[in-house]
Short mmCIF file of C-alpha atoms and ligand atoms in Angstrom, two decimals:
data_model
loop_
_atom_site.label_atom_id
_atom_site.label_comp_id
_atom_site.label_asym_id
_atom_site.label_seq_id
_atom_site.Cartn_x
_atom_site.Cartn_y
_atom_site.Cartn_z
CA UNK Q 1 112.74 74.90 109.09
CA UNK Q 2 109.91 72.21 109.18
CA UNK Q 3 110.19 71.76 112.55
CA UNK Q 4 110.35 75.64 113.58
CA UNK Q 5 107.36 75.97 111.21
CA UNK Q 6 105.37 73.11 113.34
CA UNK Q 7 106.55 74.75 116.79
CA UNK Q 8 105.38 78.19 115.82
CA UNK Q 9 101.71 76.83 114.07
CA UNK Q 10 100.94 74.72 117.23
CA UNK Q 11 101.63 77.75 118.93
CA UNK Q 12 99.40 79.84 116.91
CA UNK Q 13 96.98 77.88 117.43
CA UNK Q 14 95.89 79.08 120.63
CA UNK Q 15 97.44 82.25 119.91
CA UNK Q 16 95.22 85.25 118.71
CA UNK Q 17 97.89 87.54 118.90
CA UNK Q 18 100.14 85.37 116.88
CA UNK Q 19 97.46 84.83 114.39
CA UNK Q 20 97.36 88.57 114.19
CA UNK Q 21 101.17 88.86 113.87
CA UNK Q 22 101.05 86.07 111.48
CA UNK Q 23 97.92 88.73 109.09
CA UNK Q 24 100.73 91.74 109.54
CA UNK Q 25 103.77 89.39 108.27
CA UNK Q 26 101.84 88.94 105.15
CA UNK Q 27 100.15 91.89 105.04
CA UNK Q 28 104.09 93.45 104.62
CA UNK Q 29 104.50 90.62 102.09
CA UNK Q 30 101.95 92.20 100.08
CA UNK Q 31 103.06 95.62 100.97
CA UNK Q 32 106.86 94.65 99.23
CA UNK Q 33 104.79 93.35 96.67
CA UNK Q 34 102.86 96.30 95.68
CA UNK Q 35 106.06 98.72 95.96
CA UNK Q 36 108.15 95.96 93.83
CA UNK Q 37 105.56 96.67 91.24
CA UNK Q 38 105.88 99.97 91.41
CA UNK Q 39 109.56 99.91 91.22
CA UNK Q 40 109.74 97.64 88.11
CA UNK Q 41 107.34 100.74 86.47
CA UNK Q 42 110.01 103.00 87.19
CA UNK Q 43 108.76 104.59 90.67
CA UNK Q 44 105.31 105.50 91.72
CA UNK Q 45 105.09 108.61 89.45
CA UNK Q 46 105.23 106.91 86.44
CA UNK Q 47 103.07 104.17 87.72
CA UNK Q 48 100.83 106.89 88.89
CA UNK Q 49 100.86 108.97 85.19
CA UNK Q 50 100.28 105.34 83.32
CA UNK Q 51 98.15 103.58 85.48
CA UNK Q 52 95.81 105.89 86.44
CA UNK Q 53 95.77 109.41 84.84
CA UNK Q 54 96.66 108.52 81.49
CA UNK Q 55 93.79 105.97 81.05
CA UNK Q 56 91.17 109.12 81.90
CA UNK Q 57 93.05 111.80 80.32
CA UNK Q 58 92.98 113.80 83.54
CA UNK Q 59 95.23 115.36 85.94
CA UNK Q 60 96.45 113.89 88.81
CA UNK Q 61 94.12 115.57 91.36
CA UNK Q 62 91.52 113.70 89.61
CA UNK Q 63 93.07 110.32 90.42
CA UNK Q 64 90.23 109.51 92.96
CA UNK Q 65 87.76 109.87 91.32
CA UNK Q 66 88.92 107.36 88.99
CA UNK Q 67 86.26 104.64 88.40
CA UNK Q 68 86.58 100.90 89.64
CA UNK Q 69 88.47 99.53 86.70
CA UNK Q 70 91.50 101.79 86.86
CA UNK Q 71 91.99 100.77 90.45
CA UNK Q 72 91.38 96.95 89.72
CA UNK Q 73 93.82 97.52 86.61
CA UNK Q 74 96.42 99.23 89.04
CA UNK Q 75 96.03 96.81 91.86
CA UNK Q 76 96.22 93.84 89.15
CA UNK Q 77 99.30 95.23 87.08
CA UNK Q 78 101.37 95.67 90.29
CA UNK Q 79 100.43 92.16 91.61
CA UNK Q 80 101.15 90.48 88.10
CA UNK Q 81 104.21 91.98 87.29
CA UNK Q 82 107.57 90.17 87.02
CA UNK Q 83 109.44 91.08 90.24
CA UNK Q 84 106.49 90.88 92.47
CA UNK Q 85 105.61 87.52 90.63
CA UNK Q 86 109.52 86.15 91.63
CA UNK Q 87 109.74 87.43 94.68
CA UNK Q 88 106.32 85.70 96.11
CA UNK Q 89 107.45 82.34 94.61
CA UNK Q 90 110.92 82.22 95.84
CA UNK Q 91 109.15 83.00 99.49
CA UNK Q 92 107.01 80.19 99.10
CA UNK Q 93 108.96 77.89 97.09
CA UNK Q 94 111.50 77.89 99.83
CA UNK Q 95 108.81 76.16 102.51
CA UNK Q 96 107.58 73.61 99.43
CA UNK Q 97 111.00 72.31 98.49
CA UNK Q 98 111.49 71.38 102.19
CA UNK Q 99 108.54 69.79 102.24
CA UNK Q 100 109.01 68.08 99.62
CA UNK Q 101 112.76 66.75 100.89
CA UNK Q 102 110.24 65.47 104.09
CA UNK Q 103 107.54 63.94 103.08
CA UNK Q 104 107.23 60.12 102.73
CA UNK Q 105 104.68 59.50 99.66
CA UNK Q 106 106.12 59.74 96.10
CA UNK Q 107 102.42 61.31 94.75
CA UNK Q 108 103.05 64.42 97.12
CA UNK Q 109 106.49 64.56 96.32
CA UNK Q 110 106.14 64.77 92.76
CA UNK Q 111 103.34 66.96 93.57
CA UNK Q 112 104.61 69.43 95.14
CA UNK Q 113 107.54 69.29 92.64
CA UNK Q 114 105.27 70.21 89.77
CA UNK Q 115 103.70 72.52 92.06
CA UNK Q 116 106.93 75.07 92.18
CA UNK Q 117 107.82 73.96 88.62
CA UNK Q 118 104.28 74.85 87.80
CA UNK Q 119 104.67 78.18 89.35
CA UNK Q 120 107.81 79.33 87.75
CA UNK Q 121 107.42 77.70 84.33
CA UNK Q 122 103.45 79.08 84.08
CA UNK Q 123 102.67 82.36 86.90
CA UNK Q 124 106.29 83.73 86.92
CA UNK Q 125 106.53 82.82 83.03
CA UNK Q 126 103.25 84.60 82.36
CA UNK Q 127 104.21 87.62 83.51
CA UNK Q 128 107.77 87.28 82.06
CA UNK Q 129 105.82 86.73 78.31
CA UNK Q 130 103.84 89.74 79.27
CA UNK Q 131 106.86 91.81 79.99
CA UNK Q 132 108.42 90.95 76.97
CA UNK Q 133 104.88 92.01 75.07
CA UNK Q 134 103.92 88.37 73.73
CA UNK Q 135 100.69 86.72 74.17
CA UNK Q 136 101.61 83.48 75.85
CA UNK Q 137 97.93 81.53 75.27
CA UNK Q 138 97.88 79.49 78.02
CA UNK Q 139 95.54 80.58 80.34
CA UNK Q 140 92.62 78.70 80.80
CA UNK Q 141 89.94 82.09 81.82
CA UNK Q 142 89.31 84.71 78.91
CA UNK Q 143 90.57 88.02 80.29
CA UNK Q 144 93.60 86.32 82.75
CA UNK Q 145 95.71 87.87 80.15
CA UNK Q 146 94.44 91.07 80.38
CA UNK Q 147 94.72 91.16 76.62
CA UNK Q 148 91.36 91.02 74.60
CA UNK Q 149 89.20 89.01 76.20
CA UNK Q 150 88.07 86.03 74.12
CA UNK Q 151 90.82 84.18 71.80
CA UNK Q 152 90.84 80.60 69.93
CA UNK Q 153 94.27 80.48 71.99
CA UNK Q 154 92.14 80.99 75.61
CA UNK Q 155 89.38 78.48 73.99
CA UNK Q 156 92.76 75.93 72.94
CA UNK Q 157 94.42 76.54 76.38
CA UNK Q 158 90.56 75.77 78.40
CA UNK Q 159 90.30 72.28 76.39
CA UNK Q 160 93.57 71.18 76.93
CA UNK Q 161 92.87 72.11 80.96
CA UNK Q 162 89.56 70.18 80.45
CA UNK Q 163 91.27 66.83 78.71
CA UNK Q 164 93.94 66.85 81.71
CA UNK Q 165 90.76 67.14 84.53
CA UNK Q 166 89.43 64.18 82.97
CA UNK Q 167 92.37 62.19 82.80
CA UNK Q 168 94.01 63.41 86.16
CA UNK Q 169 91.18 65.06 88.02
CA UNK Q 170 91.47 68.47 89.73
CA UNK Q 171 95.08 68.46 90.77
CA UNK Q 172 95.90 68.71 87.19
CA UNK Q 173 94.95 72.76 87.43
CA UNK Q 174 94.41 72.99 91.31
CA UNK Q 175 97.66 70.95 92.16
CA UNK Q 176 100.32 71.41 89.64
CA UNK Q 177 99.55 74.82 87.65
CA UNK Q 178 97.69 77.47 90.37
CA UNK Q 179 100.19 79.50 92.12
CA UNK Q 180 97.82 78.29 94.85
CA UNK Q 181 99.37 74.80 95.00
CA UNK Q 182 102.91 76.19 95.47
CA UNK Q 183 101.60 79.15 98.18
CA UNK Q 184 99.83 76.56 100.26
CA UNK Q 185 101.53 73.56 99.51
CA UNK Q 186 104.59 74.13 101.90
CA UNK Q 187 103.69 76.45 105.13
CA UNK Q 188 100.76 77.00 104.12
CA UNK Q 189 99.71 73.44 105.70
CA UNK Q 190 99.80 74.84 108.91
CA UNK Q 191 96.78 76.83 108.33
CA UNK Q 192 94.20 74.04 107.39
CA UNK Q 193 93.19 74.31 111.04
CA UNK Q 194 91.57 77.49 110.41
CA UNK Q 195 89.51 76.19 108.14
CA UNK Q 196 85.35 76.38 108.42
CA UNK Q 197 84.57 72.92 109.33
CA UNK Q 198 83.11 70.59 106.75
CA UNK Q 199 79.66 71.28 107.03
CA UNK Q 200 79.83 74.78 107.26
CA UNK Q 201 82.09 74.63 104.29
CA UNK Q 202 79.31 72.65 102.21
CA UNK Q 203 76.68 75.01 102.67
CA UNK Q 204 78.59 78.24 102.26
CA UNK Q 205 80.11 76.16 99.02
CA UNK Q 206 76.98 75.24 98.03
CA UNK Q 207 76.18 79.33 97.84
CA UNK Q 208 79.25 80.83 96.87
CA UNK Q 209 80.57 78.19 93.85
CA UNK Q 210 77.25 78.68 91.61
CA UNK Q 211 77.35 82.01 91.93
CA UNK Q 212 81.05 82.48 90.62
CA UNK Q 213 80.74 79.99 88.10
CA UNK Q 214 77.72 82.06 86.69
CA UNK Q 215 80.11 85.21 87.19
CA UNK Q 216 82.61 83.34 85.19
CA UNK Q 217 80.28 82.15 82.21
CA UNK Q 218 78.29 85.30 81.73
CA UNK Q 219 81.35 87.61 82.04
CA UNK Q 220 82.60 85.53 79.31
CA UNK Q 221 79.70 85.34 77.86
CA UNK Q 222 79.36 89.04 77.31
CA UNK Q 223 83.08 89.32 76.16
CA UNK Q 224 82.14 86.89 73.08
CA UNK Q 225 79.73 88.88 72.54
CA UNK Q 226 81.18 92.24 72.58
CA UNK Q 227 84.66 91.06 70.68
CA UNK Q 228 81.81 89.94 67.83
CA UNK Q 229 80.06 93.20 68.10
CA UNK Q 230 76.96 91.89 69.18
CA UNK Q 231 76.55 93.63 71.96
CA UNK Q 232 78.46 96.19 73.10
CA UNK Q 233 78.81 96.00 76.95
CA UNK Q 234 81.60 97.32 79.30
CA UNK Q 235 81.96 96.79 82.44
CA UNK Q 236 83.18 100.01 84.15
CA UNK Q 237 84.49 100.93 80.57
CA UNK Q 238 86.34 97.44 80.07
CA UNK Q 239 85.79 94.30 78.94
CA UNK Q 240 83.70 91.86 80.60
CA UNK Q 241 85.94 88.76 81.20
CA UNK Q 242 89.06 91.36 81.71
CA UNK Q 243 87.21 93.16 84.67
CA UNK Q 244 86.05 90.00 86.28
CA UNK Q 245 89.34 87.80 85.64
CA UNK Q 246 91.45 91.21 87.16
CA UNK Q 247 89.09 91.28 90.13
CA UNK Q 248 88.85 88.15 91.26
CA UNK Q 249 92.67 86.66 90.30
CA UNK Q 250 95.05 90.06 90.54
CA UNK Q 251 93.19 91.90 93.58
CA UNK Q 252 91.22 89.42 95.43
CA UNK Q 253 92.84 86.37 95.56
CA UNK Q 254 96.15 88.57 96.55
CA UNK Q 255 93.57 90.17 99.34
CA UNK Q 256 92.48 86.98 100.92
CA UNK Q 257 96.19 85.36 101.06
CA UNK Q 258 96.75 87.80 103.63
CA UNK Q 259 94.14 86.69 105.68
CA UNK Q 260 94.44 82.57 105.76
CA UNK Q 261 95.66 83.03 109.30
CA UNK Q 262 92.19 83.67 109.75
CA UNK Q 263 90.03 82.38 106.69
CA UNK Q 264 91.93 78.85 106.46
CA UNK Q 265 94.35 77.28 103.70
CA UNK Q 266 92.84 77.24 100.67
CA UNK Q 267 89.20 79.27 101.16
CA UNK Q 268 89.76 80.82 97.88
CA UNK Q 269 89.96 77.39 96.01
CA UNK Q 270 87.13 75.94 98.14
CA UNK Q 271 84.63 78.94 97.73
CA UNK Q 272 85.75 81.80 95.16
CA UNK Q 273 87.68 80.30 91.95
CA UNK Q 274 85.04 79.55 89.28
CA UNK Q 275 88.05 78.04 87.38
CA UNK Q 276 88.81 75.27 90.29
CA UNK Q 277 84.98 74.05 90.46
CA UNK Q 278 85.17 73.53 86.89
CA UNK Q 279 87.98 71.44 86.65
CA UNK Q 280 86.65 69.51 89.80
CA UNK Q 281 83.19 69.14 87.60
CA UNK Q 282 84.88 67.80 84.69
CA UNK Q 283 87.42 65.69 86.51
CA UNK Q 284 84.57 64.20 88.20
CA UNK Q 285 82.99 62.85 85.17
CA UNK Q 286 87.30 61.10 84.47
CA UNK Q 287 88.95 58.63 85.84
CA UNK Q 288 90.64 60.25 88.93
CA UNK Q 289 89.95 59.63 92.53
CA UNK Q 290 91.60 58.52 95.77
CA UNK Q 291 91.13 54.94 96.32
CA UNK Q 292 91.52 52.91 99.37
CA UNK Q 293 93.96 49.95 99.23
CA UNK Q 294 91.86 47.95 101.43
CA UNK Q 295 88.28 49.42 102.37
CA UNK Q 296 87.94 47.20 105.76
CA UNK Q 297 91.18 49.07 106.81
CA UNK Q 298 89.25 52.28 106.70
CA UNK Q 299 86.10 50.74 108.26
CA UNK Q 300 87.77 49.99 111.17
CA UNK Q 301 90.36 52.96 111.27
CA UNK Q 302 90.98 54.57 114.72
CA UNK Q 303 91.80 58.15 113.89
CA UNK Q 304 90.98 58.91 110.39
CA UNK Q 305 93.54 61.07 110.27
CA UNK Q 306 92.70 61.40 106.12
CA UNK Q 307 90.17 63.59 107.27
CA UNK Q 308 92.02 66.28 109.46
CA UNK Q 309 94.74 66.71 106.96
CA UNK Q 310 92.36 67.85 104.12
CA UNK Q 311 93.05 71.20 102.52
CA UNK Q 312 89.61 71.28 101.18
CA UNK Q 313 88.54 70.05 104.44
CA UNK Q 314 86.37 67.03 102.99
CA UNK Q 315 85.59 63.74 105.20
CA UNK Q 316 87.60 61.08 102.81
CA UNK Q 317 87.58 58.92 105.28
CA UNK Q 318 83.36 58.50 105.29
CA UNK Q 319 83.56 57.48 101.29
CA UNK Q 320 86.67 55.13 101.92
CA UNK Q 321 84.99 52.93 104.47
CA UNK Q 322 81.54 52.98 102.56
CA UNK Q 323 82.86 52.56 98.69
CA UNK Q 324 86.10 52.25 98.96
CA UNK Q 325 86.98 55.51 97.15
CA UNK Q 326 86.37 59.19 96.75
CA UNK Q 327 85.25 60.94 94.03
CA UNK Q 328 84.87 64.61 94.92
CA UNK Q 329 84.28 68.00 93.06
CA UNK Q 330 86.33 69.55 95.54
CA UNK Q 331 89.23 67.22 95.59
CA UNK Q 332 92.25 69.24 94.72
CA UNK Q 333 94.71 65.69 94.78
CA UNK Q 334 96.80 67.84 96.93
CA UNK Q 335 98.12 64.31 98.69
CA UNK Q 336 97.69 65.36 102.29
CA UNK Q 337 95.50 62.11 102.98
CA UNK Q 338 97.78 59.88 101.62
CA UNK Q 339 101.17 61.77 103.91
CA UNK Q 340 98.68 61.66 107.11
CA UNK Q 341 97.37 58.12 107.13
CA UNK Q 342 98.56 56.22 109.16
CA UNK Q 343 98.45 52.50 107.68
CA UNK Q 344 99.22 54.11 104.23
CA UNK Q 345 96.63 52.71 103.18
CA UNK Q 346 95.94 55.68 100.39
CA UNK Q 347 96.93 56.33 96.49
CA UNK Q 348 95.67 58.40 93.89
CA UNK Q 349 94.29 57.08 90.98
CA UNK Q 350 94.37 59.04 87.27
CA UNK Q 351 95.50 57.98 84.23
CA UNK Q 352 99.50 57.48 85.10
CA UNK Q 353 98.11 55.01 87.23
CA UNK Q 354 95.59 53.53 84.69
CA UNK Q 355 98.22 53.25 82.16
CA UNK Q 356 100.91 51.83 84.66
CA UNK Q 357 98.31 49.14 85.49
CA UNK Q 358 97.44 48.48 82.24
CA UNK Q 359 100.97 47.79 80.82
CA UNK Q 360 101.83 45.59 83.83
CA UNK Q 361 98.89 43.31 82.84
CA UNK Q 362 100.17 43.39 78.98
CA UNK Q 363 103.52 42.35 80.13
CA UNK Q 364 102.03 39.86 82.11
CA UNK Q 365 103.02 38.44 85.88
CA UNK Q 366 106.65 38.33 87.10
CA UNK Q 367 108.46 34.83 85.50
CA UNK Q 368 109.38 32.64 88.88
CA UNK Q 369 113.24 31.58 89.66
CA UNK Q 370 112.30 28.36 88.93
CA UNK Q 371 110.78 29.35 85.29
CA UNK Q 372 107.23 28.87 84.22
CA UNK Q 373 105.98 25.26 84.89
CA UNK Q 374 105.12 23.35 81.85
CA UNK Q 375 101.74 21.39 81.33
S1 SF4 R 401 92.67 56.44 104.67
FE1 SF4 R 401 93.91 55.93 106.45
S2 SF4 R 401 93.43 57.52 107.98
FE2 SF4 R 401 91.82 57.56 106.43
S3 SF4 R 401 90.18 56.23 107.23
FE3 SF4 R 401 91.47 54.98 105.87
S4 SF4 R 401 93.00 54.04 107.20
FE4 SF4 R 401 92.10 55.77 108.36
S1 SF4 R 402 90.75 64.52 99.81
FE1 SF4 R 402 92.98 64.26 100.05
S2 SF4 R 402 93.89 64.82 98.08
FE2 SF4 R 402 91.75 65.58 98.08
S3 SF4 R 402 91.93 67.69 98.77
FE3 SF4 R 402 91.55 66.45 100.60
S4 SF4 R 402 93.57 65.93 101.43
FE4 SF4 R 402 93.86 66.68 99.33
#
């Protein structure tokens, strides 16, 4: 399957119409997805009655006219629900588990691992908790439950996310937890040559990621304040952080993985999710980063291949030949460097390898054959 998958993306490549081919493919994906949701509401006329003329009290002629949040609501119930949920990650986890059998570096491995682990045990068991009624208070962004919008659990669940950036850096969210890492950690390789080139990337980056974070922390902001009272602020009749956290993770994010054939792997990570940057903030200020074995080895390195494998598209290989390490907002640890260099030459550092390090040391070096020599 790897290699067919290889075959057809070289292909694509120079292939508009397969690119386009590629957009309808998912574009049905999404299309299953939306009627699976449906289904598991018991057919488009309930969904219809429950989703959007019960919440206005009207008839169904007047289903159009339905303001913003009933559609967002709609959209974002059908793409969170439990069937939908299962049948994206068995797609997807099919492509990352033969990955994983293929690749050559333990770190991506185990990635990649936690990655589909990640996706059943947190996205598919989400919506499985929300099936079943519970609040499961483990999601990092007030309002990703759709429940009421600020908690002590969604306060609990964004420290503990914080703690693990600073101990293992981005990946910790970016890599192991966010669907993301198991949708574009197996085929979804094959589209990091769409991506917009580095520079480009910076300075649309530079635009976008303020202006979500600021989305993110006012939207939040204003759900404090109206669970407190203080204020009493809807947006388009519904909470704040439950509007923007529907928007941008249940409609979206579902929109643009349709169009990576065209946007890139991972352009929602790089310029849209408010959560990502701030785990790649805070894990910047921790201990993670990639570190070269040997620094001259990447001075003098003939293809910097680091460089072309990177989801995020960043230039590793500049910071490895001029400190000898990378230490990057945007670093989502998703391992490609380490699989494409050549003189494996590559590890990530975080605090398994910290510790690791540390209790080698306390145990002290290896004892010789010949025993330790005496004064
Ligand atoms: S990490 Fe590997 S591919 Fe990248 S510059 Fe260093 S030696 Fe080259
Ligand atoms: S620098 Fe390496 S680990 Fe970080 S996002 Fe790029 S390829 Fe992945």
């Amino acid at each position: 399957m790897a290699e067919v998958s290889a075959v057809l993306n070289a292909r694509l490549r120079k292939n508009r119409g397969g690119r386009i081919g590629l957009f309808l493919l998912l574009a049905l994906f999404l299309l299953v997805d939306l009627g699976l949701g449906i289904w598991e509401m018991g057919g488009w006329k309930a969904f219809i009655a429950t989703e959007l003329v019960v919440p206005h009290q009207a008839s169904l002629w007047l289903v159009l006219p339905a303001d913003v949040s009933t559609y967002v609501g709609a959209f974002g119930m059908l793409t969170g629900m439990w069937w939908p949920v299962l049948f994206w990650g068995a797609g997807v986890s099919v492509f990352v588990v033969v990955r994983m059998l293929r690749v050559r570096e333990n770190f991506l491995r185990l990635r990649l691992a936690l990655a589909v682990a990640g996706y059943f045990a947190f996205t598919a068991g989400l919506s499985y908790y929300a099936m079943k009624g519970w609040n499961f208070p483990a999601v990092p962004n007030p309002g990703g439950t759709g429940q009421p919008a600020w908690t002590l659990d969604t306060g609990a669940a964004g420290l503990v996310y914080a703690v693990l950036a600073l101990l293992f850096g981005r990946v910790a969210y970016c890599g192991w937890f966010c669907p993301a890492a198991a949708f574009w950690g197996g085929i979804g390789q094959g589209f990091v040559r769409y991506n917009l080139d580095a520079e480009k990337g910076r300075r649309l980056a530079r635009v976008t990621v303020p202006v979500v974070i600021v989305l993110f922390i006012g939207t939040t902001a204003f759900s404090v304040l109206d669970t407190f009272k203080v204020l009493d602020l809807r947006f388009f009749g519904t909470d704040p952080a439950v509007f923007f956290s529907g928007l941008w993770w249940m409609v979206i994010w579902f929109i643009l993985a349709v169009f990576v054939p065209f946007t890139g792997s991972r352009f929602f990570s790089r310029f849209l999710c408010p959560v990502g940057a701030m785990n790649g903030i805070i894990g910047s200020w921790g201990m993670a980063r990639l570190k070269a074995r040997d620094r001259e080895v990447c001075v003098s390195c003939a293809t910097k291949d680091c460089s072309g494998a990177c989801e995020m598209s960043i230039v590793p290989h500049l910071d490895l030949a001029s400190k000898g390490y990378l230490r990057s907002v945007a670093c989502v640890g998703c391992g490609n460097c380490l699989e494409a260099c050549p003189r494996r030459n590559l590890y990530y550092y975080h605090f398994g390898t910290w510790l690791t390090e540390w209790l080698r040391k306390k145990k002290g070096p290896p004892v010789s054959a010949a025993g330790p020599r005496s004064g």
